[in-house]
Short mmCIF file of C-alpha atoms in Angstrom, two decimals:
data_model
loop_
_atom_site.label_atom_id
_atom_site.label_comp_id
_atom_site.label_asym_id
_atom_site.label_seq_id
_atom_site.Cartn_x
_atom_site.Cartn_y
_atom_site.Cartn_z
CA MET G 1 -15.88 -74.21 43.16
CA LYS G 2 -12.79 -74.99 45.21
CA VAL G 3 -9.20 -74.30 44.19
CA THR G 4 -5.80 -74.00 45.84
CA PHE G 5 -4.01 -70.74 45.27
CA LYS G 6 -0.24 -70.73 45.62
CA ILE G 7 0.58 -67.07 45.90
CA TRP G 8 3.85 -65.18 46.20
CA ARG G 9 3.87 -63.30 49.52
CA GLN G 10 6.51 -60.66 50.10
CA GLU G 11 6.28 -58.08 52.86
CA GLY G 12 8.39 -55.41 51.17
CA PRO G 13 11.08 -54.74 48.55
CA ASN G 14 13.87 -56.06 50.77
CA ASP G 15 11.94 -59.04 52.08
CA LYS G 16 12.85 -62.46 50.71
CA GLY G 17 9.34 -63.62 49.93
CA ALA G 18 7.94 -67.10 49.41
CA ILE G 19 5.02 -68.98 47.92
CA ARG G 20 2.11 -69.62 50.31
CA ALA G 21 -0.79 -71.97 49.69
CA TYR G 22 -4.43 -71.02 50.31
CA GLU G 23 -7.35 -73.38 49.85
CA VAL G 24 -10.33 -71.34 48.74
CA ASP G 25 -13.91 -72.59 48.61
CA GLY G 26 -17.09 -70.82 47.59
CA LEU G 27 -15.90 -69.58 44.21
CA THR G 28 -18.06 -69.68 41.09
CA GLU G 29 -17.03 -70.15 37.47
CA ASP G 30 -18.46 -66.74 36.59
CA MET G 31 -16.14 -64.91 38.94
CA SER G 32 -13.29 -63.09 37.35
CA PHE G 33 -9.84 -64.05 38.53
CA LEU G 34 -9.51 -60.77 40.43
CA GLU G 35 -12.88 -61.36 42.11
CA ALA G 36 -11.56 -64.72 43.26
CA LEU G 37 -8.58 -62.92 44.79
CA ASP G 38 -11.00 -60.42 46.39
CA HIS G 39 -12.92 -63.35 47.81
CA LEU G 40 -9.71 -64.84 49.21
CA ASN G 41 -8.79 -61.45 50.73
CA GLU G 42 -12.19 -61.24 52.45
CA LEU G 43 -11.56 -64.65 53.97
CA LEU G 44 -8.12 -63.47 55.12
CA VAL G 45 -9.65 -60.36 56.74
CA LEU G 46 -12.08 -62.57 58.67
CA LYS G 47 -9.13 -64.63 59.87
CA ASP G 48 -7.29 -61.44 60.81
CA GLU G 49 -4.49 -62.17 58.35
CA LYS G 50 -2.78 -59.70 56.04
CA VAL G 51 -4.53 -59.39 52.68
CA ILE G 52 -2.74 -60.13 49.42
CA ALA G 53 -1.62 -56.96 47.70
CA PHE G 54 -2.36 -56.91 43.96
CA GLU G 55 -2.93 -54.13 41.47
CA TYR G 56 -6.02 -53.35 39.43
CA ASP G 57 -7.94 -50.36 38.21
CA CYS G 58 -10.50 -50.55 35.41
CA ARG G 59 -11.20 -54.31 35.41
CA GLU G 60 -12.21 -53.81 31.78
CA GLY G 61 -8.98 -54.91 30.13
CA ILE G 62 -7.86 -51.45 29.08
CA CYS G 63 -5.80 -49.89 31.88
CA GLY G 64 -2.85 -52.27 32.12
CA GLN G 65 -2.65 -52.28 35.92
CA CYS G 66 -3.53 -55.88 36.71
CA GLY G 67 -0.61 -57.94 35.50
CA VAL G 68 0.42 -61.08 37.39
CA PHE G 69 2.01 -64.36 36.32
CA ILE G 70 -0.61 -67.13 36.59
CA ASN G 71 0.28 -70.81 36.20
CA GLY G 72 3.43 -70.06 34.25
CA ARG G 73 1.93 -67.51 31.85
CA ALA G 74 1.72 -63.70 31.94
CA HIS G 75 -1.95 -62.75 32.56
CA GLY G 76 -2.89 -66.44 32.80
CA PRO G 77 -3.40 -69.30 30.37
CA HIS G 78 -4.94 -67.40 27.43
CA ASP G 79 -3.15 -65.46 24.70
CA HIS G 80 -3.79 -61.71 24.32
CA MET G 81 -5.68 -61.20 27.57
CA THR G 82 -5.33 -59.11 30.72
CA THR G 83 -5.59 -60.70 34.16
CA CYS G 84 -8.90 -58.94 34.88
CA GLN G 85 -10.50 -60.51 31.79
CA LEU G 86 -9.55 -63.99 32.97
CA HIS G 87 -12.41 -65.90 34.61
CA MET G 88 -12.49 -68.85 36.95
CA ARG G 89 -14.16 -70.94 34.24
CA SER G 90 -10.68 -71.20 32.72
CA PHE G 91 -9.76 -73.43 35.67
CA LYS G 92 -11.11 -76.73 36.91
CA GLU G 93 -12.49 -77.73 40.29
CA GLY G 94 -9.59 -78.65 42.55
CA ASP G 95 -6.93 -76.93 40.41
CA THR G 96 -3.79 -75.47 41.92
CA ILE G 97 -3.19 -71.95 40.64
CA VAL G 98 0.30 -70.48 41.05
CA VAL G 99 0.32 -66.68 41.15
CA GLU G 100 3.59 -64.72 41.00
CA PRO G 101 4.50 -61.08 40.45
CA TRP G 102 6.22 -59.95 37.21
CA ARG G 103 9.87 -60.97 37.43
CA ALA G 104 12.44 -58.47 36.17
CA ALA G 105 15.33 -56.61 37.74
CA SER G 106 13.77 -53.40 36.40
CA PHE G 107 10.40 -54.24 38.00
CA PRO G 108 11.28 -54.66 41.70
CA VAL G 109 8.56 -56.15 43.89
CA ILE G 110 6.91 -53.56 46.14
CA LYS G 111 4.66 -55.98 48.00
CA ASP G 112 3.23 -59.44 47.25
CA LEU G 113 2.07 -59.28 43.62
CA ILE G 114 2.69 -55.57 43.07
CA VAL G 115 5.80 -54.50 41.19
CA ASP G 116 7.23 -51.06 40.53
CA ARG G 117 6.82 -50.36 36.80
CA SER G 118 8.05 -46.76 36.92
CA ALA G 119 10.92 -47.77 34.60
CA PHE G 120 8.24 -47.65 31.86
CA ASP G 121 7.27 -44.12 32.91
CA ARG G 122 10.90 -43.00 32.63
CA ILE G 123 11.10 -44.44 29.09
CA ILE G 124 7.89 -42.55 28.22
CA GLU G 125 9.34 -39.34 29.68
CA GLN G 126 12.21 -39.50 27.21
CA GLY G 127 10.01 -38.85 24.21
CA ALA G 128 6.72 -40.71 23.95
CA PHE G 129 4.95 -37.41 23.33
CA ILE G 130 5.06 -34.56 20.84
CA SER G 131 6.19 -31.09 21.85
CA ALA G 132 2.96 -29.44 20.73
CA LYS G 133 1.25 -26.54 22.45
CA THR G 134 -1.81 -27.63 24.37
CA GLY G 135 -5.13 -26.02 23.64
CA THR G 136 -8.01 -26.79 21.35
CA ALA G 137 -7.59 -29.80 19.11
CA PRO G 138 -6.61 -28.77 15.58
CA GLU G 139 -8.99 -29.29 12.67
CA ALA G 140 -8.94 -33.04 11.95
CA ASN G 141 -8.51 -32.68 8.20
CA ALA G 142 -5.67 -30.16 8.40
CA ILE G 143 -3.09 -32.94 8.20
CA PRO G 144 -4.15 -35.72 5.81
CA ILE G 145 -2.94 -39.12 7.01
CA PRO G 146 -3.37 -42.22 4.84
CA LYS G 147 -5.57 -44.92 6.40
CA ALA G 148 -2.79 -47.52 6.36
CA VAL G 149 -0.46 -45.16 8.25
CA SER G 150 -3.02 -44.25 10.90
CA ASP G 151 -3.98 -47.93 11.30
CA ARG G 152 -0.38 -48.92 12.02
CA ALA G 153 0.03 -46.04 14.45
CA MET G 154 -3.19 -47.04 16.20
CA ASP G 155 -2.10 -50.68 16.41
CA ALA G 156 1.08 -49.57 18.18
CA ALA G 157 -0.77 -47.01 20.31
CA ALA G 158 -2.95 -49.81 21.68
CA CYS G 159 -0.15 -50.69 24.12
CA ILE G 160 -1.49 -50.32 27.67
CA GLY G 161 1.93 -50.59 29.33
CA CYS G 162 0.96 -53.58 31.46
CA GLY G 163 4.48 -55.04 31.38
CA ALA G 164 3.52 -58.56 30.28
CA CYS G 165 6.15 -58.34 27.51
CA VAL G 166 8.90 -57.73 30.06
CA ALA G 167 7.45 -60.31 32.44
CA THR G 168 7.32 -63.13 29.90
CA CYS G 169 10.59 -62.32 28.13
CA LYS G 170 13.44 -64.54 29.29
CA ASN G 171 15.69 -61.47 29.02
CA SER G 172 13.17 -59.07 30.59
CA SER G 173 13.44 -57.00 27.44
CA ALA G 174 11.24 -53.93 27.14
CA ALA G 175 11.67 -53.85 23.37
CA LEU G 176 8.00 -54.49 22.55
CA PHE G 177 6.77 -51.73 24.86
CA THR G 178 9.38 -49.20 23.74
CA SER G 179 8.95 -50.00 20.05
CA ALA G 180 5.17 -49.64 20.31
CA LYS G 181 5.53 -46.20 21.88
CA ILE G 182 8.13 -45.13 19.30
CA ASN G 183 6.29 -46.43 16.23
CA HIS G 184 2.99 -44.98 17.38
CA LEU G 185 4.40 -41.46 17.12
CA ASN G 186 7.17 -41.82 14.53
CA GLY G 187 4.75 -43.17 11.94
CA LEU G 188 2.59 -40.05 12.09
CA PRO G 189 3.40 -36.64 10.61
CA GLN G 190 2.94 -34.95 14.01
CA GLY G 191 5.62 -37.17 15.53
CA ARG G 192 8.09 -37.07 12.68
CA ALA G 193 9.62 -33.72 13.61
CA GLU G 194 11.27 -35.29 16.64
CA GLU G 195 11.66 -38.86 15.38
CA HIS G 196 15.43 -39.34 15.68
CA LYS G 197 15.67 -37.71 19.09
CA ARG G 198 12.75 -39.82 20.30
CA VAL G 199 14.25 -43.10 19.10
CA ALA G 200 17.70 -42.35 20.46
CA GLU G 201 16.59 -41.19 23.88
CA MET G 202 13.88 -43.77 24.50
CA THR G 203 16.05 -46.74 23.51
CA TYR G 204 18.91 -45.29 25.54
CA GLN G 205 16.67 -45.04 28.61
CA MET G 206 15.45 -48.60 27.96
CA GLU G 207 19.03 -49.84 28.22
CA ILE G 208 20.03 -47.88 31.31
CA GLU G 209 16.91 -49.06 33.14
CA GLY G 210 18.49 -52.53 32.95
CA PHE G 211 16.07 -54.29 30.62
CA GLY G 212 17.69 -57.10 28.60
CA SER G 213 18.08 -57.41 24.83
CA CYS G 214 15.42 -58.70 22.48
CA THR G 215 16.30 -62.11 21.06
CA PHE G 216 13.00 -62.54 19.18
CA THR G 217 11.58 -65.49 21.08
CA GLY G 218 8.19 -64.00 20.19
CA ALA G 219 6.74 -64.71 23.66
CA CYS G 220 5.84 -61.04 24.19
CA GLU G 221 3.50 -60.74 21.23
CA VAL G 222 1.61 -63.85 22.40
CA GLU G 223 1.15 -62.55 25.94
CA CYS G 224 0.47 -58.93 24.93
CA PRO G 225 -3.22 -58.21 25.71
CA GLU G 226 -3.32 -55.93 22.68
CA GLY G 227 -1.56 -58.39 20.36
CA ILE G 228 1.15 -55.89 19.44
CA SER G 229 3.38 -57.53 16.82
CA ILE G 230 7.13 -58.01 17.29
CA ILE G 231 7.50 -56.53 13.81
CA ASN G 232 7.37 -53.28 15.80
CA ILE G 233 10.71 -54.25 17.35
CA ALA G 234 12.24 -54.83 13.90
CA GLU G 235 10.90 -51.43 12.86
CA MET G 236 12.40 -49.83 15.98
CA ASN G 237 15.76 -51.43 15.12
CA ALA G 238 15.57 -49.85 11.67
CA ARG G 239 14.70 -46.51 13.25
CA VAL G 240 17.68 -46.72 15.63
CA THR G 241 20.01 -47.26 12.68
CA LYS G 242 18.32 -44.42 10.78
CA ALA G 243 18.70 -42.12 13.81
CA LYS G 244 22.37 -43.08 14.02
CA VAL G 245 22.95 -42.26 10.35
CA LEU G 246 20.69 -39.21 9.97
CA GLY G 247 20.21 -37.97 13.52
CA MET L 1 22.55 -37.18 20.66
CA ALA L 2 22.77 -39.91 23.25
CA LEU L 3 22.58 -43.09 21.28
CA ASN L 4 22.25 -46.41 22.85
CA PRO L 5 25.71 -47.83 23.58
CA LEU L 6 24.48 -51.40 23.78
CA PHE L 7 22.05 -51.48 20.91
CA PHE L 8 24.66 -52.32 18.29
CA ARG L 9 25.89 -55.42 20.07
CA LYS L 10 22.90 -57.22 18.65
CA THR L 11 23.69 -55.80 15.21
CA ILE L 12 27.15 -57.34 15.41
CA ILE L 13 25.72 -60.73 16.38
CA ALA L 14 23.21 -60.58 13.52
CA GLY L 15 25.75 -59.38 10.96
CA THR L 16 28.40 -61.96 11.82
CA GLY L 17 25.70 -64.63 12.02
CA LEU L 18 24.49 -63.94 8.49
CA PHE L 19 28.08 -63.94 7.21
CA LEU L 20 28.57 -67.36 8.81
CA CYS L 21 25.32 -68.51 7.15
CA ILE L 22 26.79 -67.66 3.74
CA PHE L 23 30.02 -69.43 4.66
CA LEU L 24 28.08 -72.60 5.52
CA VAL L 25 26.53 -72.68 2.03
CA VAL L 26 29.99 -72.66 0.46
CA HIS L 27 31.23 -75.24 2.98
CA LEU L 28 28.34 -77.63 2.35
CA SER L 29 28.66 -77.26 -1.41
CA ALA L 30 32.30 -78.32 -1.15
CA ASN L 31 31.38 -81.21 1.13
CA CYS L 32 29.13 -82.56 -1.63
CA ILE L 33 32.33 -83.50 -3.51
CA LEU L 34 32.71 -86.24 -0.90
CA LEU L 35 29.59 -87.92 -2.28
CA LEU L 36 31.27 -88.62 -5.66
CA PRO L 37 33.00 -91.96 -6.41
CA GLU L 38 36.20 -92.26 -4.39
CA GLU L 39 38.94 -91.48 -6.95
CA THR L 40 37.06 -88.55 -8.53
CA ALA L 41 36.25 -87.21 -5.07
CA ARG L 42 39.87 -87.48 -3.93
CA GLY L 43 41.21 -85.57 -6.95
CA LEU L 44 38.56 -82.85 -6.89
CA TYR L 45 38.53 -82.41 -3.10
CA ASN L 46 42.31 -82.12 -2.85
CA SER L 47 42.66 -79.71 -5.75
CA TYR L 48 39.77 -77.62 -4.36
CA SER L 49 41.34 -77.39 -0.92
CA THR L 50 44.75 -76.62 -2.39
CA THR L 51 43.22 -73.79 -4.46
CA LEU L 52 41.59 -72.38 -1.33
CA ARG L 53 44.76 -72.58 0.73
CA GLU L 54 46.85 -70.82 -1.92
CA SER L 55 44.38 -68.04 -2.74
CA PRO L 56 45.17 -64.65 -1.15
CA LEU L 57 41.48 -63.71 -1.39
CA ILE L 58 40.49 -66.78 0.61
CA LYS L 59 43.10 -65.82 3.16
CA ILE L 60 41.23 -62.54 3.79
CA VAL L 61 37.91 -64.42 3.91
CA ALA L 62 39.43 -66.89 6.38
CA TYR L 63 40.46 -64.08 8.73
CA LEU L 64 37.00 -62.55 8.38
CA LEU L 65 35.61 -65.94 9.29
CA TYR L 66 37.74 -66.32 12.41
CA ALA L 67 36.86 -62.77 13.43
CA SER L 68 33.14 -63.43 12.84
CA ILE L 69 33.10 -66.53 15.00
CA LEU L 70 34.99 -64.78 17.79
CA LEU L 71 32.84 -61.63 17.67
CA HIS L 72 29.63 -63.67 17.46
CA VAL L 73 30.60 -65.69 20.53
CA PHE L 74 32.03 -62.73 22.46
CA TYR L 75 29.01 -60.46 22.03
CA ALA L 76 26.56 -63.32 22.55
CA LEU L 77 28.29 -64.01 25.85
CA LEU L 78 28.19 -60.32 26.86
CA ILE L 79 24.51 -60.02 25.99
CA THR L 80 23.61 -63.29 27.70
CA LEU L 81 25.30 -62.19 30.92
CA ARG L 82 23.45 -58.89 30.79
CA ASN L 83 20.16 -60.63 29.99
CA ARG L 84 20.59 -62.93 32.97
CA LYS L 85 21.11 -59.89 35.16
CA ALA L 86 17.88 -58.41 33.81
CA LYS L 87 15.93 -61.42 35.15
CA PRO L 88 17.64 -62.34 38.41
CA GLN L 89 14.68 -64.25 39.82
CA LYS L 90 13.05 -67.00 37.78
CA TYR L 91 9.39 -67.93 37.99
CA VAL L 92 8.39 -70.88 40.16
CA MET L 93 6.23 -72.00 37.25
CA ASN L 94 6.96 -70.93 33.68
CA HIS L 95 5.21 -72.42 30.66
CA SER L 96 7.35 -70.65 28.08
CA LYS L 97 6.72 -73.41 25.55
CA GLU L 98 3.14 -72.16 25.21
CA ASN L 99 4.27 -68.82 23.82
CA SER L 100 7.61 -69.49 22.13
CA THR L 101 9.78 -72.28 20.75
CA TRP L 102 12.31 -74.17 22.84
CA THR L 103 15.00 -73.18 20.34
CA SER L 104 14.37 -69.46 20.69
CA GLN L 105 14.56 -69.77 24.49
CA ASN L 106 17.86 -71.72 24.41
CA MET L 107 20.02 -70.16 21.70
CA GLY L 108 22.92 -69.80 24.15
CA LEU L 109 22.90 -73.48 25.09
CA ILE L 110 22.57 -74.54 21.44
CA GLY L 111 25.31 -72.10 20.47
CA THR L 112 27.63 -73.57 23.11
CA MET L 113 27.10 -77.02 21.61
CA ILE L 114 28.03 -75.64 18.19
CA LEU L 115 31.11 -73.94 19.66
CA LEU L 116 32.17 -77.28 21.13
CA PHE L 117 31.69 -78.78 17.69
CA ILE L 118 33.80 -76.05 16.06
CA VAL L 119 36.65 -76.68 18.51
CA VAL L 120 36.65 -80.43 17.75
CA HIS L 121 36.22 -79.77 14.04
CA LEU L 122 39.18 -77.36 13.96
CA ALA L 123 41.29 -79.86 15.91
CA ASN L 124 40.40 -82.58 13.36
CA PHE L 125 41.22 -80.59 10.24
CA TRP L 126 42.63 -77.10 10.72
CA ALA L 127 45.16 -78.09 13.40
CA ARG L 128 46.32 -81.12 11.42
CA ILE L 129 46.46 -79.62 7.94
CA LYS L 130 47.33 -75.97 8.55
CA LEU L 131 49.24 -76.18 11.81
CA GLY L 132 50.82 -79.58 11.09
CA MET L 133 49.86 -80.96 14.49
CA GLY L 134 49.43 -84.71 14.99
CA GLU L 135 50.05 -87.30 12.30
CA ALA L 136 51.61 -85.77 9.14
CA VAL L 137 49.30 -85.46 6.13
CA ARG L 138 50.54 -87.22 2.95
CA LEU L 139 50.42 -85.87 -0.59
CA ASP L 140 48.17 -87.45 -3.21
CA ALA L 141 49.21 -88.74 -6.68
CA VAL L 142 49.34 -85.24 -8.23
CA GLY L 143 51.19 -83.67 -5.30
CA ASN L 144 48.27 -81.98 -3.52
CA VAL L 145 47.89 -82.34 0.25
CA ASP L 146 45.61 -85.34 0.70
CA VAL L 147 42.79 -83.64 2.63
CA TYR L 148 40.43 -86.30 1.28
CA GLU L 149 42.35 -88.95 3.20
CA VAL L 150 42.11 -86.91 6.41
CA THR L 151 38.33 -86.57 5.95
CA SER L 152 37.69 -90.13 4.85
CA SER L 153 39.74 -91.71 7.65
CA LEU L 154 38.02 -89.47 10.23
CA PHE L 155 34.61 -90.52 8.94
CA HIS L 156 35.50 -94.17 9.18
CA ASN L 157 35.64 -93.75 12.93
CA ILE L 158 32.08 -94.40 14.11
CA TYR L 159 32.44 -92.12 17.17
CA TYR L 160 33.34 -89.13 15.01
CA VAL L 161 30.55 -89.96 12.58
CA ILE L 162 28.05 -89.97 15.45
CA PHE L 163 29.52 -86.72 16.84
CA TYR L 164 29.36 -84.91 13.48
CA THR L 165 25.89 -86.22 12.65
CA VAL L 166 24.30 -85.56 16.04
CA LEU L 167 25.73 -82.04 16.28
CA ALA L 168 24.14 -81.15 12.95
CA ILE L 169 20.86 -81.01 14.91
CA PRO L 170 21.78 -78.04 17.15
CA LEU L 171 23.30 -76.42 14.07
CA ALA L 172 19.97 -76.65 12.22
CA LEU L 173 18.02 -75.35 15.24
CA HIS L 174 20.44 -72.45 15.74
CA LEU L 175 20.33 -71.51 12.06
CA HIS L 176 16.53 -71.65 11.93
CA HIS L 177 16.05 -69.14 14.75
CA GLY L 178 19.21 -67.15 14.05
CA PHE L 179 18.64 -66.63 10.33
CA LYS L 180 15.13 -65.20 10.65
CA SER L 181 15.91 -63.18 13.79
CA ALA L 182 19.01 -61.61 12.24
CA PHE L 183 16.81 -59.88 9.67
CA LYS L 184 14.61 -58.39 12.38
CA THR L 185 17.61 -57.31 14.44
CA LEU L 186 19.04 -55.57 11.39
CA GLY L 187 15.78 -53.69 10.99
CA PHE L 188 13.95 -55.52 8.19
CA TYR L 189 10.31 -55.00 9.09
CA HIS L 190 8.31 -55.71 5.94
CA LYS L 191 5.47 -57.98 7.08
CA ASN L 192 5.22 -60.27 4.04
CA GLY L 193 8.97 -60.09 3.55
CA LEU L 194 9.45 -61.47 7.06
CA ARG L 195 7.06 -64.32 6.27
CA ILE L 196 9.25 -65.23 3.29
CA VAL L 197 12.37 -64.90 5.45
CA ALA L 198 10.84 -67.33 7.98
CA LYS L 199 10.15 -69.89 5.22
CA VAL L 200 13.63 -69.46 3.74
CA ALA L 201 15.12 -69.87 7.24
CA LEU L 202 13.29 -73.17 7.69
CA ILE L 203 14.36 -74.54 4.30
CA TYR L 204 17.91 -73.27 4.80
CA ALA L 205 18.16 -74.85 8.27
CA ILE L 206 16.84 -78.19 7.02
CA ILE L 207 19.27 -78.27 4.08
CA MET L 208 22.22 -77.35 6.31
CA GLY L 209 21.28 -79.75 9.11
CA VAL L 210 20.54 -82.71 6.84
CA GLY L 211 23.48 -81.92 4.55
CA PHE L 212 26.13 -81.63 7.24
CA GLY L 213 24.60 -84.47 9.22
CA ILE L 214 24.26 -87.03 6.45
CA ILE L 215 27.56 -86.62 4.56
CA PRO L 216 29.73 -88.18 7.34
CA LEU L 217 27.26 -91.10 7.46
CA ILE L 218 27.44 -91.62 3.69
CA VAL L 219 31.24 -91.47 3.73
CA TYR L 220 31.24 -94.02 6.55
CA LEU L 221 28.99 -96.39 4.62
CA LYS L 222 30.80 -95.88 1.28
#
């Protein structure tokens, strides 16, 4: 299988960067997209050229490291999928595949396809945890939680922090990510003790990191590998108001 | 507690937007008078507009309306500028239509078209009737200001008819996305409730778009 990759190359954060084309032969349909990039990098090594920098870790669709913009879509042409789960069979012989890093002021490019997503970490640091003592896990039945409540918390907790929501959003809004982290904990009894503080501080951090506002285009929930619903954002909005009134 | 200083800008846009949605219902209902036979329409329309102009309550509502439009536009502009700053570099290739509607991606552009419409609309009616600019407006047989004549003569100009009818399209698009999003911005997160809101938004937008778009045409053809 032969394709043409058009890949964003950028030496460093202050470099201008540009798209470069690479014709790659010897691919198979069963290769994952990242394996195709590995293959291209091996060819570049043989030619003594600089390899393309891209991020990955688990290659199992659960770590959230491997986000890139492929042919105009976050994580490639499919809905609800990470880049590592995308395979070359999704493309045709002779296709041109445009690969770009996540674009957002809050996600500056470090090199090539790698962006700095530490803005997410700083949002997490503001309250996506509970101030419980560490130690042995408490007895599971000590706090009864209705199934519906735990299901909703789990749905929100599924967020892997890949940044596709920010990448695809025309406003680079981090509302889906932040709302998932807030609703995951605020819905559960263990998280409720600090709910107003958590909402206030996490949404505040989200704003000062320079992410835009949510205008409910709904693009994020389509690109989200975990299919996290934008209803979470509406719920976060309600929680912000509640924190304002009660907090 | 440090609460988000910017978060409530969206609340203002949503709140004023919903208020304007209610206003449009009243406005379209009144416009339906124009569909009646000419003499009945003239009498009813002129007495209705005279009642509105003389009511102190409507005066308050009118100021609320002006304030809503200004706040809606002002905060939308602020947020849009900030949103642009949040995404300084666009993608070389972006297939946003595969994950969202064109309308939702272009609310600012559509809103600007509506703002242009409002300016022309105010110049046609508000400036002439309330500010007395341009050609003086006559009184009708019972001594009311003949607003019907202003409307009817405007809608016998084909260029204005086209302008009013065509700009009902961006209005409908804006209302469809705006109505359902306002609920989410204001924190309504009931799953089935939001499904109903989405359906209501579609029906509402169609009624408003078709209603405002077709009445000038009917008056022209009458």
